[in-house]
Coordinates of C-alpha atoms in Angstrom, one line a residue:
Chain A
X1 CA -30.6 13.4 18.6
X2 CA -33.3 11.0 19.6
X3 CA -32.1 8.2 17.2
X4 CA -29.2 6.0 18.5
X5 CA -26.2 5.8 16.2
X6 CA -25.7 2.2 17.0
X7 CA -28.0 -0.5 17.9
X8 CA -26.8 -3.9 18.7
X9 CA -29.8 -6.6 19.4
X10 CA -28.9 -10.5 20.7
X11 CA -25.6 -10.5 19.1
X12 CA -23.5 -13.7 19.9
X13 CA -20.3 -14.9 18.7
X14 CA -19.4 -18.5 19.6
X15 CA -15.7 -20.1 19.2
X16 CA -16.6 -23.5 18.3
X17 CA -19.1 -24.5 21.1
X18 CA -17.3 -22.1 23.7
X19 CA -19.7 -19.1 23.9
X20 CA -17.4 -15.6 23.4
X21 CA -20.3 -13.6 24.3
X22 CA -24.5 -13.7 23.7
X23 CA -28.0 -12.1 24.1
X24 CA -25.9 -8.8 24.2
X25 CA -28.4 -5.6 23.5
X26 CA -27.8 -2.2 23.8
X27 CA -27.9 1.0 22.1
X28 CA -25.5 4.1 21.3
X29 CA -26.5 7.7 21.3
X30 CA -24.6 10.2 19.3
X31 CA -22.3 11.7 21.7
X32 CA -22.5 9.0 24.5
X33 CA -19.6 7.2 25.5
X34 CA -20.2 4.2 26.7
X35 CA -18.0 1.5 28.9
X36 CA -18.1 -2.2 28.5
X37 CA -16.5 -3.1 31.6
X38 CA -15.5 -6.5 33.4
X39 CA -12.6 -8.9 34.1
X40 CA -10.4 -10.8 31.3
X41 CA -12.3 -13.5 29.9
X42 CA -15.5 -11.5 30.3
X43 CA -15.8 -11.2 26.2
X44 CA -15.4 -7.4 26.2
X45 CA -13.0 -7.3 23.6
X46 CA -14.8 -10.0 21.4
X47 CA -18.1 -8.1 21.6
X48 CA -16.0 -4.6 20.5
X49 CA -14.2 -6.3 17.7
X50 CA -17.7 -7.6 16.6
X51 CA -19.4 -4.6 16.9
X52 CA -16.5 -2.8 15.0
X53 CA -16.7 -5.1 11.9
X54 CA -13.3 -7.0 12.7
X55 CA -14.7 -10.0 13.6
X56 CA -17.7 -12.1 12.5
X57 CA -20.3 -12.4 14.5
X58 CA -22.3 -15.8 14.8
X59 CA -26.0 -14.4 15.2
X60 CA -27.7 -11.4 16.0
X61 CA -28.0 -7.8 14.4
X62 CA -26.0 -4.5 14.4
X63 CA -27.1 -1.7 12.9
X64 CA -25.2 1.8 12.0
X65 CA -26.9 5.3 11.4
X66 CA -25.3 6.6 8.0
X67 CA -24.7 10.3 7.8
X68 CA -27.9 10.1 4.8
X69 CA -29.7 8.6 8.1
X70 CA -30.1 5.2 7.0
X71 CA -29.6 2.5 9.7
X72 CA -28.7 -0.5 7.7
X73 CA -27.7 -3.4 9.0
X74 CA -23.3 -3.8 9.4
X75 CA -23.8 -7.2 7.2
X76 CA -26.0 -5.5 4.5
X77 CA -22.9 -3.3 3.2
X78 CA -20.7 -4.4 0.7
X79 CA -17.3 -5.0 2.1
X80 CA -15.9 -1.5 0.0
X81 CA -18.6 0.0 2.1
X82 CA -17.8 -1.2 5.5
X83 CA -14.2 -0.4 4.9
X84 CA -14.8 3.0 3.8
X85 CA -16.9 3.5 7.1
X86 CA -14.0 2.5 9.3
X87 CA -11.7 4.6 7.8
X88 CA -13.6 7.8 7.7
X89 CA -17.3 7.3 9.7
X90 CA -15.4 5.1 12.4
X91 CA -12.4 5.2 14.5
X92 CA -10.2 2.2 16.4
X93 CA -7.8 3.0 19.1
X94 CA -6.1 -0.2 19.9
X95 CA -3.9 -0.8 23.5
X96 CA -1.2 -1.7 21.6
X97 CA -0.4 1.7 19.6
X98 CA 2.0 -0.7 17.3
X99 CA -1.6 -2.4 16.2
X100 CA -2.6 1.1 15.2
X101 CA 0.6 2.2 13.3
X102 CA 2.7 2.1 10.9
X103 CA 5.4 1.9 13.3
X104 CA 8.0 3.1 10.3
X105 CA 6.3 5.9 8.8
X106 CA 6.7 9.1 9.5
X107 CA 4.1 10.8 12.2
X108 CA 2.5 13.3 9.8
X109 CA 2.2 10.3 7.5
X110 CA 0.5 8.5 10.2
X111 CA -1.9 11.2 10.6
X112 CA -2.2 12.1 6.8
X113 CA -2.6 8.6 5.9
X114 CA -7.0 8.5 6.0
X115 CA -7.0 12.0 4.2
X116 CA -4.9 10.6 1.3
X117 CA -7.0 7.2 1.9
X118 CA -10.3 9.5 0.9
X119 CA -9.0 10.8 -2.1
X120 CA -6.6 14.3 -0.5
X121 CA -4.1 15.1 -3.2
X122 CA -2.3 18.1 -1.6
X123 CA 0.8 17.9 0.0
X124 CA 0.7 21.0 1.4
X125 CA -2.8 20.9 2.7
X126 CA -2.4 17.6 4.4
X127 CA 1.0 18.5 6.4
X128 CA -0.8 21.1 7.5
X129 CA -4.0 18.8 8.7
X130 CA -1.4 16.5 10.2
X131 CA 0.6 19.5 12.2
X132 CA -2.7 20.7 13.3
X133 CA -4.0 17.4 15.1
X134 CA -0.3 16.4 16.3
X135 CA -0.8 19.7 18.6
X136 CA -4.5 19.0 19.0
X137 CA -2.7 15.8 20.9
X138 CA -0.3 17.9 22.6
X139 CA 3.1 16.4 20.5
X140 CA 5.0 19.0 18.8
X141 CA 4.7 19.9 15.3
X142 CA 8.6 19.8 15.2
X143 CA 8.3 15.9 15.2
X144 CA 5.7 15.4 12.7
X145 CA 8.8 14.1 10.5
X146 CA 9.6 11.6 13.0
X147 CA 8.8 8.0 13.1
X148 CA 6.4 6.7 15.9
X149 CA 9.1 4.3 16.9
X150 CA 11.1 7.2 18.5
X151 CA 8.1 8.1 20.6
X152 CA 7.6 7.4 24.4
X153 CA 4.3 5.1 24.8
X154 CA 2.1 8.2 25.7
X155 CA 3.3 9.9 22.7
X156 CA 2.2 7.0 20.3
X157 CA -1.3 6.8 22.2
X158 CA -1.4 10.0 21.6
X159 CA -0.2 9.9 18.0
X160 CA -2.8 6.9 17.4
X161 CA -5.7 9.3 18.5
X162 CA -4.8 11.9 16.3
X163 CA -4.9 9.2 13.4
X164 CA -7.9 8.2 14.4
X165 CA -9.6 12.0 14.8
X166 CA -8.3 13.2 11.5
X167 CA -11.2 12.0 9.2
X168 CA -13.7 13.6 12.3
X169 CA -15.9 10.6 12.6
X170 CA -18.6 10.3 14.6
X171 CA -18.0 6.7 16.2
X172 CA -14.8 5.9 17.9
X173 CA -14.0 2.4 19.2
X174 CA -11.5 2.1 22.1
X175 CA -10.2 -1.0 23.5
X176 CA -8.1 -0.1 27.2
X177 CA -6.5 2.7 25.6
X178 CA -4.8 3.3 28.2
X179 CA -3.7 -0.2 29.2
X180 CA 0.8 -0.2 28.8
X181 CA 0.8 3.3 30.5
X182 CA 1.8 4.2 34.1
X183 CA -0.5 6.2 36.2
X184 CA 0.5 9.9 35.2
X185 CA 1.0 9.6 31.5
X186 CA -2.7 7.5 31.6
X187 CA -3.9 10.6 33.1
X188 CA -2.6 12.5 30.2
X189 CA -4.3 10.9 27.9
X190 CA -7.6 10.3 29.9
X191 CA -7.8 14.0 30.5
X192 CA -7.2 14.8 26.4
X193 CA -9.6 11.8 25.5
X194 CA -12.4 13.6 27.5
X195 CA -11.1 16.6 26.1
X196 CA -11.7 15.7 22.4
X197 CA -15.1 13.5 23.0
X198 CA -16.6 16.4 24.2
X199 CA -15.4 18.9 21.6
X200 CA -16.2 16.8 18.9
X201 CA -19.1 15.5 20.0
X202 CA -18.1 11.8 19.3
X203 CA -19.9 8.5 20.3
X204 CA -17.2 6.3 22.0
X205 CA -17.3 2.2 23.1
X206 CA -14.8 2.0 25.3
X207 CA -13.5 -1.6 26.8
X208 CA -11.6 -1.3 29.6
X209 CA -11.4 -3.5 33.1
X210 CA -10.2 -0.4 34.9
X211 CA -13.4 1.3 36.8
X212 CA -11.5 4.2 37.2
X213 CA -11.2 5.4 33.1
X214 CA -14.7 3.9 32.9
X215 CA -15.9 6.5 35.8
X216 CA -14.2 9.3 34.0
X217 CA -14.6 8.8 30.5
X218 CA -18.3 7.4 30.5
X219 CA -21.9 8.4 30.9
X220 CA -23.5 4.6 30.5
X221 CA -21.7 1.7 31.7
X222 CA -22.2 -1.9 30.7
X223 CA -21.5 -4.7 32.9
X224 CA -20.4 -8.2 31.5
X225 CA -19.6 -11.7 32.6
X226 CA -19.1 -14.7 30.8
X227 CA -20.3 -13.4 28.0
X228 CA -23.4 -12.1 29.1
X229 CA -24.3 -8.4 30.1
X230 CA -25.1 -8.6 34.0
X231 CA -25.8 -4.8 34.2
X232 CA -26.1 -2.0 32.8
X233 CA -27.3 1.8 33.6
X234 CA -25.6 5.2 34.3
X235 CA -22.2 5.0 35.4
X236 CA -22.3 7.3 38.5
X237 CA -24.9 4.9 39.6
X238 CA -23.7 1.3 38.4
X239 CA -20.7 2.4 40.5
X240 CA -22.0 3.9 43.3
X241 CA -25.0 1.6 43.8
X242 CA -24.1 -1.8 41.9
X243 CA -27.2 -4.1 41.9
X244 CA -25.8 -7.1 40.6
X245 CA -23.2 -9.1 43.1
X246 CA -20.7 -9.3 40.7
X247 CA -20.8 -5.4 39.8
X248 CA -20.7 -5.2 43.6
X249 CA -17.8 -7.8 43.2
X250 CA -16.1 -5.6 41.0
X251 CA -16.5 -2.0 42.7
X252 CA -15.3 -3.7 46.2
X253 CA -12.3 -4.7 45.0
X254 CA -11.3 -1.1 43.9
X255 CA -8.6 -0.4 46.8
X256 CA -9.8 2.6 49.0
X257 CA -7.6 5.4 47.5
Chain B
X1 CA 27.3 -37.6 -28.0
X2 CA 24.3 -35.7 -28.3
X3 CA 22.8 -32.6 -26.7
X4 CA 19.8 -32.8 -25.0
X5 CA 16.5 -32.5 -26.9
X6 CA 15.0 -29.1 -25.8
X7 CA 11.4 -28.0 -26.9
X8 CA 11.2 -25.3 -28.6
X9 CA 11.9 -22.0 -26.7
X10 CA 13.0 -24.4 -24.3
X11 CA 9.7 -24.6 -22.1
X12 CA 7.4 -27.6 -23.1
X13 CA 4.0 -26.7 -24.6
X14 CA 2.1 -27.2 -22.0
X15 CA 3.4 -24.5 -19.6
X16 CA 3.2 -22.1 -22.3
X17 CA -0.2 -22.3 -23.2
X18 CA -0.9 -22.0 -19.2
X19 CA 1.5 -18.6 -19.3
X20 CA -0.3 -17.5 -22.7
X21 CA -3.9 -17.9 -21.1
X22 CA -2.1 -15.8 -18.0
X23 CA -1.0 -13.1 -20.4
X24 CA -4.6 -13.1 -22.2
X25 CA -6.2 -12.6 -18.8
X26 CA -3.2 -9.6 -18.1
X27 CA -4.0 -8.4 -21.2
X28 CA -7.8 -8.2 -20.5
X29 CA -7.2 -6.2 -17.3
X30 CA -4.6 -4.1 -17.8
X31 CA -2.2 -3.4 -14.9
X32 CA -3.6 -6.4 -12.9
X33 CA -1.3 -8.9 -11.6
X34 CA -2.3 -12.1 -12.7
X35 CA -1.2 -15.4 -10.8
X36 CA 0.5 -17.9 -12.7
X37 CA 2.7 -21.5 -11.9
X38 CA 6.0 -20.0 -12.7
X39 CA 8.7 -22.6 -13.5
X40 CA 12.5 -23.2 -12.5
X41 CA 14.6 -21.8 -14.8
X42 CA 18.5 -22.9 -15.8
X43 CA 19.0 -19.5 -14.0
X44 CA 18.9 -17.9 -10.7
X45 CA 16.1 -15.8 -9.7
X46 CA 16.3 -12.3 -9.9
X47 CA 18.0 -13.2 -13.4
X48 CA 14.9 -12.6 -15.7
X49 CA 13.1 -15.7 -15.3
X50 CA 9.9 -14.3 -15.3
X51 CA 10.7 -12.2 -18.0
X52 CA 12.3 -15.5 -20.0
X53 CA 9.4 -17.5 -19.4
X54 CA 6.9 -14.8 -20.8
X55 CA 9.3 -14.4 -23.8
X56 CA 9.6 -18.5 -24.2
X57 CA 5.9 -18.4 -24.2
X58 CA 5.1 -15.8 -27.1
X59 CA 8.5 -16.3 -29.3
X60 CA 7.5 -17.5 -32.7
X61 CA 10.1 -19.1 -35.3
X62 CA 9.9 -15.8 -37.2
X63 CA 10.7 -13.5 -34.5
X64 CA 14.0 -11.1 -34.2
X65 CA 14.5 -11.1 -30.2
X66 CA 16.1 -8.3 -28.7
X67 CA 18.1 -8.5 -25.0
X68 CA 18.6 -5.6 -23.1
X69 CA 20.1 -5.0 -19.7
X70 CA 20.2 -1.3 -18.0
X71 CA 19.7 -0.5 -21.7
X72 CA 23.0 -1.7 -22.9
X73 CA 23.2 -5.0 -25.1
X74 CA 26.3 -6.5 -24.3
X75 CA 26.0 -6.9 -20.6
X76 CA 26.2 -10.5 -18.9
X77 CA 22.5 -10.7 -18.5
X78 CA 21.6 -9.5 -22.0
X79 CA 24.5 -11.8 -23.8
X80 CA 23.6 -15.0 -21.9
X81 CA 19.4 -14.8 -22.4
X82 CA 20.0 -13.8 -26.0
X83 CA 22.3 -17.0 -26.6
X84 CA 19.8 -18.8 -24.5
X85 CA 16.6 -18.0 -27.2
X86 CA 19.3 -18.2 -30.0
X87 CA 20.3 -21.4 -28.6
X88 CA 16.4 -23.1 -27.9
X89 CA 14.6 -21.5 -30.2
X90 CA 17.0 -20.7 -33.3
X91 CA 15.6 -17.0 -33.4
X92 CA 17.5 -14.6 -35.2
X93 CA 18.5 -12.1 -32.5
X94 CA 19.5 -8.5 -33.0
X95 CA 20.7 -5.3 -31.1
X96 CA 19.0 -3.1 -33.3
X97 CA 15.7 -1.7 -31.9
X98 CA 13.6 -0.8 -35.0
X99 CA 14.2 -4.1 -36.4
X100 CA 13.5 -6.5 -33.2
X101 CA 9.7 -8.0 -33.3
X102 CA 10.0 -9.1 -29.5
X103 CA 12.5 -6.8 -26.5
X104 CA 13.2 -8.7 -23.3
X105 CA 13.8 -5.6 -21.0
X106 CA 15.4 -5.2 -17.8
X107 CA 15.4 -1.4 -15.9
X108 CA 14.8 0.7 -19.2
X109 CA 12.5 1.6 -22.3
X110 CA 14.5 1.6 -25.4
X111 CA 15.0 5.4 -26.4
X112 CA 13.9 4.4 -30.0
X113 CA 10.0 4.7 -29.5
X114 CA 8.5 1.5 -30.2
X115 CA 6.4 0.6 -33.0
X116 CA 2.7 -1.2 -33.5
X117 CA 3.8 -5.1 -33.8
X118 CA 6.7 -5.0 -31.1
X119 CA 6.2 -6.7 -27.7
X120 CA 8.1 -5.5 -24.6
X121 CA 8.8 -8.0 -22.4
X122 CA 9.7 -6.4 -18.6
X123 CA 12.1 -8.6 -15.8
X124 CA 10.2 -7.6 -12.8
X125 CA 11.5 -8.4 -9.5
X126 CA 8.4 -7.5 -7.3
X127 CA 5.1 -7.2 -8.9
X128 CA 3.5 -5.4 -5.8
X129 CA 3.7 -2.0 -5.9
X130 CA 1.9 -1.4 -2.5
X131 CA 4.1 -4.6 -1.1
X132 CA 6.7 -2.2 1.6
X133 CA 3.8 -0.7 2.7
X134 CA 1.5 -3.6 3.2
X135 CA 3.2 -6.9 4.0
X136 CA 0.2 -9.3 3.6
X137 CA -0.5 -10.3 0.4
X138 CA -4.1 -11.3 1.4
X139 CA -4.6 -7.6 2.3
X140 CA -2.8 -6.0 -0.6
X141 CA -5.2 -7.6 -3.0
X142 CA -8.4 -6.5 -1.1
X143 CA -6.5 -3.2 -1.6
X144 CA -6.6 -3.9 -5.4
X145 CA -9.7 -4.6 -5.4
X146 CA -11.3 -1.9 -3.5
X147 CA -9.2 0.6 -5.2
X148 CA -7.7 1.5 -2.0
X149 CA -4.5 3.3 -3.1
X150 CA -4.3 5.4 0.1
X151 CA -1.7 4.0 1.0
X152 CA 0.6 4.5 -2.1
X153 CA 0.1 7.9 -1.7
X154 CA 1.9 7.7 2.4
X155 CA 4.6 6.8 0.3
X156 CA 5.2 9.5 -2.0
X157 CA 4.6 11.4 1.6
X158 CA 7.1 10.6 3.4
X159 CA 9.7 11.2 0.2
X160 CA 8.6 14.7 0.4
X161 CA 8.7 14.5 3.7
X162 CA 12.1 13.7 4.1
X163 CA 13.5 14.8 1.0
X164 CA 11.6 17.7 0.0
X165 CA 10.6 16.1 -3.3
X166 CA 9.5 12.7 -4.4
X167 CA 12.9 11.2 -4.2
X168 CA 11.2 7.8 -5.8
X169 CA 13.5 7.8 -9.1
X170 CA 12.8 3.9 -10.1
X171 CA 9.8 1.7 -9.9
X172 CA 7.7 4.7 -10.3
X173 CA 4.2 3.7 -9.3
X174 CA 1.8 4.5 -12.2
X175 CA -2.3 4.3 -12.0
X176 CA -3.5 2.0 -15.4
X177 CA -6.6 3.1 -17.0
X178 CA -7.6 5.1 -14.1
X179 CA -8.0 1.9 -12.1
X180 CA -4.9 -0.1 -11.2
X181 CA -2.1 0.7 -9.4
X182 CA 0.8 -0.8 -11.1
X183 CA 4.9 -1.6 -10.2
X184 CA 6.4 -0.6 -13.5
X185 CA 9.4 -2.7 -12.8
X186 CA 12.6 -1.1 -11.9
X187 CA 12.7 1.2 -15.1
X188 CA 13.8 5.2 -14.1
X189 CA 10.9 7.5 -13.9
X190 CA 12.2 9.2 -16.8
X191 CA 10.8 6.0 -18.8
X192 CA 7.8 6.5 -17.5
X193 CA 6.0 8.7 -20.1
X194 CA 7.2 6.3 -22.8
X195 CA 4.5 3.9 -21.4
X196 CA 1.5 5.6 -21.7
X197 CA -0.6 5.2 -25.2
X198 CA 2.6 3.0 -26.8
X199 CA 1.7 1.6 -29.9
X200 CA 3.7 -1.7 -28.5
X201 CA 2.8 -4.3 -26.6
X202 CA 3.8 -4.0 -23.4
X203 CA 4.3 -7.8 -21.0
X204 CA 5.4 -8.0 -17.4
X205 CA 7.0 -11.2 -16.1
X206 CA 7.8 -12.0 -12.4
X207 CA 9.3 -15.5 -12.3
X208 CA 10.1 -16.0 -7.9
X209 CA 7.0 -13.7 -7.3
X210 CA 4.4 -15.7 -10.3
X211 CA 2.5 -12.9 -11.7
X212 CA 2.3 -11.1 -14.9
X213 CA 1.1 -8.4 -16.0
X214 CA 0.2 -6.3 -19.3
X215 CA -0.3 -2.9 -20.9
X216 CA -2.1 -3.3 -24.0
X217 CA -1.3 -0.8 -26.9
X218 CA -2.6 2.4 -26.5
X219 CA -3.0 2.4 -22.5
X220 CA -3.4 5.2 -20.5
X221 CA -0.7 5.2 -17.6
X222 CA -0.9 8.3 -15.1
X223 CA 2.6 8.6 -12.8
X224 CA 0.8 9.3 -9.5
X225 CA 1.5 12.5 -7.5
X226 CA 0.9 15.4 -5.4
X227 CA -0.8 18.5 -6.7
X228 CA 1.6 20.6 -5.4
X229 CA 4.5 18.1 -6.0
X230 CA 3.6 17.1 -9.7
X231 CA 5.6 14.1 -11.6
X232 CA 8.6 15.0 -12.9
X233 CA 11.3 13.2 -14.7
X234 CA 15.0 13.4 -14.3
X235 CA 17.0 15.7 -16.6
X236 CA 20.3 16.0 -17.6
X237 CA 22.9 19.0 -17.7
X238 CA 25.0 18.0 -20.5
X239 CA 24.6 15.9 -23.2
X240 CA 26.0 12.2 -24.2
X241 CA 29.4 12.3 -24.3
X242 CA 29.4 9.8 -27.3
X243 CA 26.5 10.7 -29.3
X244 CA 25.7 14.3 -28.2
X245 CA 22.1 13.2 -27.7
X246 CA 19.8 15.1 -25.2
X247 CA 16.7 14.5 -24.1
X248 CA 17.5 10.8 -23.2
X249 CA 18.8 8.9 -19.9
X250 CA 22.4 9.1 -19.5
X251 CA 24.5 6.9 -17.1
X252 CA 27.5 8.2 -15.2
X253 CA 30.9 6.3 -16.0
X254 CA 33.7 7.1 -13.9
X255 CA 36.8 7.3 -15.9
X256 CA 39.7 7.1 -13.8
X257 CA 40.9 7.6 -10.0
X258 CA 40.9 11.1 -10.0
X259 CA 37.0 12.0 -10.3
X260 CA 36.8 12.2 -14.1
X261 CA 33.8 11.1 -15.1
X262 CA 31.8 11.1 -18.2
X263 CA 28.1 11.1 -18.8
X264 CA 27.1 8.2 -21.6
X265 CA 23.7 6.9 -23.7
X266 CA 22.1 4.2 -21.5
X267 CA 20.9 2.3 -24.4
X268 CA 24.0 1.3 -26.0
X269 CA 21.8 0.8 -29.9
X270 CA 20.7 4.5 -29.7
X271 CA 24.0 5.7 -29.0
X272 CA 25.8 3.8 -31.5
X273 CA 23.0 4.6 -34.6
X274 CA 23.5 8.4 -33.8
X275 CA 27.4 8.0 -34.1
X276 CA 26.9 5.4 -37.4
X277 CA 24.7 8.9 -38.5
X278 CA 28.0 11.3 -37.7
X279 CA 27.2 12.7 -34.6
X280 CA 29.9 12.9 -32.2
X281 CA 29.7 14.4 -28.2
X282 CA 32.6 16.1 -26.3
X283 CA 33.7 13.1 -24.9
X284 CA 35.4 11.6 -28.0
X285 CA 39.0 11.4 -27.9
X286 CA 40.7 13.9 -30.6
X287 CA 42.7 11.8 -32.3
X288 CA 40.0 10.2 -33.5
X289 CA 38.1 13.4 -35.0
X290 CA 41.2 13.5 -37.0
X291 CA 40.8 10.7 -38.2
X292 CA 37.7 11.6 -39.4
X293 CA 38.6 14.5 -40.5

């Protein structure tokens, strides 16, 4: 467990000559979750997606344990490669749950949809994969013939987790996943997310610009601004004891609950 | 007055040795759609003017063409793109199956298994067999060329899903060579077996959607599946009406306003040869048995 399962070193992506973010470093453990938190703009979401493979980077290096325990390089893999990675090695739990379905097929299909994508030719066997995870994610099995477009927003995150869990990676990417939700439903889902991290042991990058899901869900917390990383350490002790005035920016403007 | 001068086959020679080089490619790479500049037709899309231009392009002075439509030769679409070639190319034209050298097809394989020599020619209205599933054609040909056929398989899911079978009866999709995933055109599934190892050759034309496709003789095509829900292909309780043929794919004609109905040959020539040979279904009036008799 000593090894980190992802290792990102000076990565920078540029738009042009704007700057979407640079000289960002850090590592992943397996079983860690770790935040990326700050305000819009902060390039949170174009580090994840850079990370994650979805969008090029402009310099720097990211590197992925295998489960054979190489730790190759992102950009060495072929693309058939990479893309098998995301879809069984790799997970992506997008705000929008539309992003991460297909909105008109049915929610066992939803679910199914990896295990037939890595070769599952068994109806039987995979309905009952699907209705297995759908009550891992607390929706009833009575709806697995449903579309996702009859489901409340909860339900979809919900549905999108499940989607994403099938395969059982080992690296899940999260960007807010609990962004569109009101207070109790993100709860909900918080509480199953932590839930399901532990149980299956999963490394997590989660964005969000909520403290509160980074407090909950995290054990490491990273800290950006403008691009840059500002801070970065334990989250129980970023938060209680930010060092950097914008962290301490950030935490003040928390209203006293 | 004089008609207009028409190449012959009606395209100019040009655009058929661009088409012909497109077919080579398809035939290279069986099941794999190639791109090619697909021209305006004197017909509407969704007509056969892939399928035309793919015929125009391999019609030889010597060749007896072949038109059917739904299986039947004497429908709109077969009558007016068999005057067309007869008209263009001066090609002698026939209805029977055995003795055509080139079959423009639309929805069916001829029942009368096809020979070494023959070329079917298929009217394909959408080439992309993963297109409902995946919108973007950027992405459906990284599919293709990954060999990511998940997907297709969601598909066949959710027909078992909501229908307890695979309810996909038409445009069956069909793995080429264990490689390709292919859109067999809107034939039944029943026509489906009739593809694989067919000593013809076998040409797919999409004119609004510019791609073609081929099976070469003697291809291996695999109907995809389920393990527990294997391919199956329709069958029939009775048999033809006209021709007392089983084993082949009938169509229902409704006979009056009272819910009489009557089950018929789809391909008009195999129904017609058997009754030339004497056979005779149910469905025959009497009076004309005694005639016979």
């Amino acid at each position: 467990m000593s090894d980190p399962i992802l290792s990102v070193r000076d990565l920078e992506r540029r738009y042009a000559s704007f700057i979407g973010c640079t000289k960002v470093s850090f590592d992943v453990w397996p079983g860690e979750v770790v935040a990326i938190v700050g305000e819009s703009g902060s390039g949170k979401t174009t580090l994840l997606n850079c990370i994650s493979g979805r969008l090029e980077r402009s310099s720097g290096s990211i590197r992925y344990r295998m489960r054979d325990n190489r730790f190759p390089d992102l950009a060495e893999l072929s693309e058939a490669e990479r893309r098998f990675l995301m879809r069984t090695d790799w997970g992506f739990v997008h705000q929008s749950p539309a992003e991460g379905l297909r909105m008109r097929v049915s929610a066992g299909a939803n679910v199914g949809e990896r295990l037939m994508a890595v070769g599952e030719r068994h109806y039987g066997r995979i309905r009952e994969t699907a209705s297995e995870w759908l009550q891992r994610v607390e929706i009833s099995p009575d709806r697995i013939d449903d579309q996702p477009v009859a489901f409340s927003g909860g339900m979809r995150q919900r549905l999108q987790i499940a989607r994403n869990l099938v395969t059982h990676p080992r690296l899940i990417f999260m960007d807010e996943p609990t962004g569109g939700l009101d207070v109790s439903v993100q709860a909900k889902v918080l509480d199953l997310l932590r839930g399901l991290v532990t149980d299956m042991s999963l490394a997590v990058v989660i964005v969000t610009h909520d403290l509160a899901v980074a407090r909950l869900l995290s054990q490491r917390i990273i800290v950006m601004k403008n691009g840059r990383i500002v801070e970065t350490g334990l989250t129980d002790r970023v938060l209680d004891d930010p060092r950097h005035a914008y962290t301490q920016l950030l935490v003040a403007s928390i209203p006293e609950s | 007055m004089t008609l207009p001068a028409y190449n012959f086959a009606y395209l100019d020679e040009q655009t058929k040795r661009m088409i012909r080089r497109a077919i080579l490619k398809a035939i290279a790479i069986p099941g794999y759609q190639v791109p090619f500049a697909s021209r305006e037709m004197p017909m509407p899309y969704g007509w056969g003017t892939g399928g035309v231009q793919v015929t125009a392009s391999i019609l030889g002075p010597d060749d007896v063409l072949k038109v059917i439509d739904q299986g039947a030769d004497d429908t709109t679409n077969a009558v007016s793109i068999r005057a067309f070639f007869a008209k263009t190319a001066g090609v002698a034209t026939t209805t029977r199956t055995a003795g055509a050298t080139v079959i423009q097809t639309r929805h069916r394989i001829p029942e009368t298994p096809l020979k070494a020599g023959q070329i079917l020619v298929y009217q394909v209205p959408i080439p992309e067999p993963l297109r409902f599933l995946e919108p973007r054609e950027t992405e459906t040909r990284v599919m293709h060329g990954l060999e990511e056929y998940g997907l297709i398989q969601v598909k066949l899911y959710e027909d078992i899903a909501r229908h307890g079978h695979i309810a996909t009866t038409y445009a069956y999709p069909v793995k080429i060579e264990g490689r390709y995933v292919m859109d067999p055109s809107p034939i039944p599934k029943f026509d489906n077996p009739k593809m694989r190892n067919s000593p013809a050759l076998q040409l797919f034309g999409a004119g609004r959607e510019k791609r073609i496709y081929a099976l070469p003789p003697f291809t291996e095509v695999v109907s995809l599946d389920f393990e527990d829900h294997p391919f199956s292909v329709q069958r029939f309780s009775q048999p033809c009406a006209l021709c007392n043929a089983t084993g082949v794919y009938l169509d229902e004609v409704v006979t009056d306003d009272r819910g009489g109905r009557m089950f018929v040959c789809s391909d008009t020539d195999h129904c017609e040869t058997r009754q030339a040979d004497g056979h005779r279904g149910p469905g025959l009036p009497q009076t004309q048995q005694e005639d016979a008799a």
